[in-house]
Short mmCIF file of C-alpha atoms in Angstrom, two decimals:
data_model
loop_
_atom_site.label_atom_id
_atom_site.label_comp_id
_atom_site.label_asym_id
_atom_site.label_seq_id
_atom_site.Cartn_x
_atom_site.Cartn_y
_atom_site.Cartn_z
CA MET Y 1 -38.62 114.08 115.86
CA LYS Y 2 -35.73 111.53 114.58
CA ILE Y 3 -32.23 113.02 114.36
CA LEU Y 4 -29.39 110.97 112.95
CA ALA Y 5 -25.95 112.11 114.48
CA ILE Y 6 -23.24 111.43 111.99
CA ALA Y 7 -19.28 111.86 112.69
CA ALA Y 8 -17.62 111.97 109.20
CA SER Y 9 -14.66 110.09 110.93
CA ASN Y 10 -14.12 106.09 111.25
CA SER Y 11 -11.81 106.64 114.35
CA ARG Y 12 -13.22 104.28 116.90
CA HIS Y 13 -12.44 107.46 119.63
CA SER Y 14 -13.94 110.07 117.38
CA ILE Y 15 -14.53 113.22 119.31
CA ASN Y 16 -16.67 114.47 116.36
CA ARG Y 17 -19.06 111.42 117.22
CA THR Y 18 -19.03 112.45 120.96
CA LEU Y 19 -19.42 116.16 119.87
CA ALA Y 20 -22.69 115.02 117.17
CA ALA Y 21 -24.26 113.01 119.61
CA TYR Y 22 -24.11 115.71 122.45
CA ALA Y 23 -25.51 118.02 120.30
CA ALA Y 24 -28.76 115.77 118.85
CA SER Y 25 -29.08 115.05 122.81
CA LEU Y 26 -29.84 118.70 123.30
CA ILE Y 27 -32.87 118.17 122.02
CA THR Y 28 -34.65 116.14 124.72
CA GLU Y 29 -37.99 115.03 122.92
CA ALA Y 30 -35.83 113.70 119.97
CA ASP Y 31 -35.08 110.03 119.17
CA VAL Y 32 -31.63 110.14 118.80
CA GLU Y 33 -29.35 107.54 116.67
CA VAL Y 34 -25.42 107.56 116.61
CA LEU Y 35 -24.43 106.38 113.28
CA ASP Y 36 -21.08 104.79 112.88
CA ILE Y 37 -19.53 104.98 109.49
CA HIS Y 38 -17.86 101.88 110.12
CA ASP Y 39 -21.07 100.24 109.18
CA TYR Y 40 -20.73 101.44 105.75
CA GLU Y 41 -17.17 100.42 104.61
CA MET Y 42 -16.63 100.06 100.88
CA PRO Y 43 -14.25 99.67 98.58
CA ILE Y 44 -12.71 103.08 97.02
CA PHE Y 45 -14.73 104.63 94.83
CA SER Y 46 -14.06 104.45 91.00
CA ASP Y 47 -16.13 104.51 87.67
CA GLN Y 48 -15.05 101.04 87.10
CA ARG Y 49 -15.70 99.40 90.22
CA GLU Y 50 -19.41 101.17 90.09
CA GLN Y 51 -19.77 99.83 86.38
CA HIS Y 52 -18.77 96.20 87.75
CA PHE Y 53 -20.36 95.81 90.76
CA GLY Y 54 -23.45 98.64 90.72
CA GLN Y 55 -24.17 100.64 94.18
CA PRO Y 56 -22.97 98.60 97.10
CA LEU Y 57 -25.67 97.63 99.71
CA GLN Y 58 -23.98 99.81 102.38
CA ALA Y 59 -24.50 103.19 100.11
CA ARG Y 60 -28.14 102.17 99.62
CA ASN Y 61 -28.42 101.67 103.34
CA PHE Y 62 -26.97 104.82 104.20
CA TYR Y 63 -28.94 106.89 101.82
CA ARG Y 64 -32.05 104.97 103.28
CA LYS Y 65 -30.88 105.77 106.56
CA ILE Y 66 -30.60 109.57 105.83
CA GLY Y 67 -33.93 109.52 104.39
CA SER Y 68 -35.83 107.84 107.51
CA ALA Y 69 -34.62 110.86 109.87
CA ASP Y 70 -36.20 114.04 110.34
CA ALA Y 71 -32.62 116.00 110.82
CA LEU Y 72 -29.21 115.27 110.60
CA VAL Y 73 -26.46 116.59 112.82
CA ILE Y 74 -23.04 115.82 111.01
CA ALA Y 75 -19.52 116.87 113.06
CA PHE Y 76 -16.62 116.74 110.49
CA ALA Y 77 -13.45 115.33 111.35
CA GLU Y 78 -10.28 117.21 109.45
CA HIS Y 79 -7.45 115.42 107.98
CA ASN Y 80 -4.87 117.66 106.42
CA GLY Y 81 -7.28 120.39 105.95
CA SER Y 82 -10.15 118.17 104.19
CA TYR Y 83 -12.19 115.27 104.58
CA THR Y 84 -11.38 112.15 106.32
CA ALA Y 85 -10.90 109.51 103.38
CA ALA Y 86 -13.66 106.99 105.23
CA TRP Y 87 -16.36 109.87 104.85
CA LYS Y 88 -15.37 111.02 101.15
CA ASN Y 89 -15.32 107.51 99.93
CA LEU Y 90 -19.12 107.09 101.53
CA PHE Y 91 -20.28 110.33 100.41
CA ASP Y 92 -19.25 109.62 96.75
CA TRP Y 93 -20.50 106.22 96.49
CA THR Y 94 -23.90 107.73 98.02
CA SER Y 95 -23.84 110.73 95.58
CA ARG Y 96 -24.09 108.33 92.81
CA ILE Y 97 -27.08 107.10 93.94
CA ASP Y 98 -28.60 110.62 94.21
CA THR Y 99 -26.57 113.79 94.02
CA ARG Y 100 -28.79 115.33 96.90
CA VAL Y 101 -27.40 113.04 99.36
CA PHE Y 102 -28.70 114.93 102.52
CA GLN Y 103 -32.59 114.95 100.59
CA ASN Y 104 -33.54 118.51 101.89
CA LYS Y 105 -32.95 117.21 105.74
CA PRO Y 106 -32.95 120.11 108.20
CA THR Y 107 -29.16 119.70 108.99
CA VAL Y 108 -26.71 121.41 111.43
CA TYR Y 109 -23.21 120.83 110.63
CA LEU Y 110 -20.35 121.01 113.59
CA ALA Y 111 -16.66 120.22 113.73
CA THR Y 112 -13.92 119.98 116.24
CA SER Y 113 -10.36 119.30 117.16
CA PRO Y 114 -7.71 118.91 119.59
CA GLY Y 115 -6.26 122.15 118.42
CA GLY Y 116 -6.88 125.69 117.87
CA GLY Y 117 -8.53 125.38 114.46
CA GLY Y 118 -11.50 123.70 115.54
CA ALA Y 119 -11.62 121.51 111.80
CA SER Y 120 -12.77 125.03 110.44
CA SER Y 121 -11.18 124.35 107.04
CA VAL Y 122 -13.14 121.17 106.33
CA LEU Y 123 -16.27 122.58 108.03
CA GLU Y 124 -16.01 125.62 105.64
CA SER Y 125 -15.69 123.37 102.71
CA ALA Y 126 -18.82 121.36 103.67
CA VAL Y 127 -20.75 124.57 104.30
CA ASN Y 128 -19.68 125.99 100.85
CA SER Y 129 -21.18 122.86 99.42
CA ALA Y 130 -24.04 122.05 101.46
CA GLN Y 131 -26.97 123.47 99.03
CA TYR Y 132 -25.43 121.04 96.16
CA PHE Y 133 -25.86 117.94 98.07
CA GLY Y 134 -29.42 118.70 99.42
CA ALA Y 135 -28.25 119.76 102.93
CA ASP Y 136 -31.22 122.05 104.38
CA LEU Y 137 -28.52 123.96 106.11
CA VAL Y 138 -29.76 125.53 109.67
CA GLY Y 139 -26.24 126.50 110.54
CA GLN Y 140 -22.77 125.26 111.60
CA LEU Y 141 -20.13 125.73 114.44
CA SER Y 142 -16.49 124.76 114.93
CA ILE Y 143 -15.32 124.04 118.66
CA PRO Y 144 -11.56 124.23 119.06
CA ARG Y 145 -9.60 122.74 121.68
CA PHE Y 146 -12.23 119.93 122.43
CA ASN Y 147 -10.30 118.32 125.05
CA GLU Y 148 -10.54 121.58 126.96
CA ASN Y 149 -14.21 122.72 126.23
CA PHE Y 150 -15.65 119.46 126.65
CA ASP Y 151 -15.72 117.24 129.95
CA VAL Y 152 -15.76 113.71 128.53
CA LYS Y 153 -16.88 112.50 132.16
CA LYS Y 154 -19.76 114.74 132.26
CA ARG Y 155 -20.49 114.38 128.60
CA GLN Y 156 -21.00 117.93 128.37
CA LEU Y 157 -19.47 121.36 126.98
CA VAL Y 158 -18.04 122.97 129.73
CA ASN Y 159 -17.15 126.28 127.59
CA GLU Y 160 -20.24 128.41 128.33
CA LEU Y 161 -19.90 130.52 125.19
CA PHE Y 162 -19.68 127.33 123.06
CA ARG Y 163 -22.60 125.66 124.94
CA THR Y 164 -24.98 128.79 124.65
CA LYS Y 165 -24.14 128.67 120.91
CA LEU Y 166 -24.75 125.40 120.33
CA LEU Y 167 -27.88 125.18 122.32
CA LYS Y 168 -29.38 128.43 120.19
CA LEU Y 169 -28.41 126.13 117.02
CA MET Y 170 -30.08 123.23 118.17
CA GLU Y 171 -33.26 124.93 118.95
CA ALA Y 172 -33.12 126.54 115.49
CA LEU Y 173 -32.94 122.82 114.27
CA ARG Y 174 -35.97 121.75 116.28
CA ALA Y 175 -37.88 124.93 114.90
CA ARG Y 176 -37.16 124.04 111.53
CA VAL Y 177 -38.08 120.29 111.51
CA SER Y 178 -41.28 121.72 113.33
CA ALA Y 179 -42.00 124.29 110.73
CA LYS Y 180 -41.29 121.85 107.65
CA VAL Y 181 -43.74 118.99 109.52
CA ARG Y 182 -46.44 121.90 109.65
CA SER Y 183 -45.78 122.92 106.24
CA GLU Y 184 -45.93 119.19 104.87
CA ALA Y 185 -49.24 118.84 107.01
CA LEU Y 186 -50.80 121.73 105.19
CA VAL Y 187 -50.03 120.43 101.68
CA THR Y 188 -51.53 116.99 102.88
CA THR Y 189 -54.70 118.18 103.97
CA GLY Y 190 -55.12 120.63 101.12
CA GLY Y 191 -54.24 123.53 102.99
CA TYR Y 192 -56.75 123.56 105.72
CA PRO Y 193 -55.35 123.79 109.27
CA PHE Y 194 -56.01 120.96 111.59
CA LYS Y 195 -59.08 121.43 114.19
#
């Protein structure tokens, strides 16, 4: 199983990247790739730029990267109650390739912040729009007060309540991927189970 862990942030010290990588690592048998959206920086999206330049290679590469994964773990940073400009721009360009950016991949949405809100506003926006952008959303979790609830040296959640919730969420993701693989195998074999 290949999991793509994405932080919707271009901070070099992103706590959401740390959270996404940690969450994906909880599925021990998974091959985890942590994506850095710095690798996909593009000019600010506009219709005129799209008409003039077409789809940037970075957007096409990002779309292909999602397509190569079995599951997605996306952690959203919150800027002024909404998406970061870097994520929004990458998403806008990619959605012009295919509105269903997430290509029906089983997906977990996360969000964290240093404060008590846990980036819950942006997480709610992402959850409400997930179905329109092709995310097979398994569930979501907001982690407030990241620096209190996550031990950076040990690289793990130390708050047992949030740790338990996240473990259950990642197990649900693993189960969704497994069910999808079995379903696709039945279609491929004409509906006959493997012997």
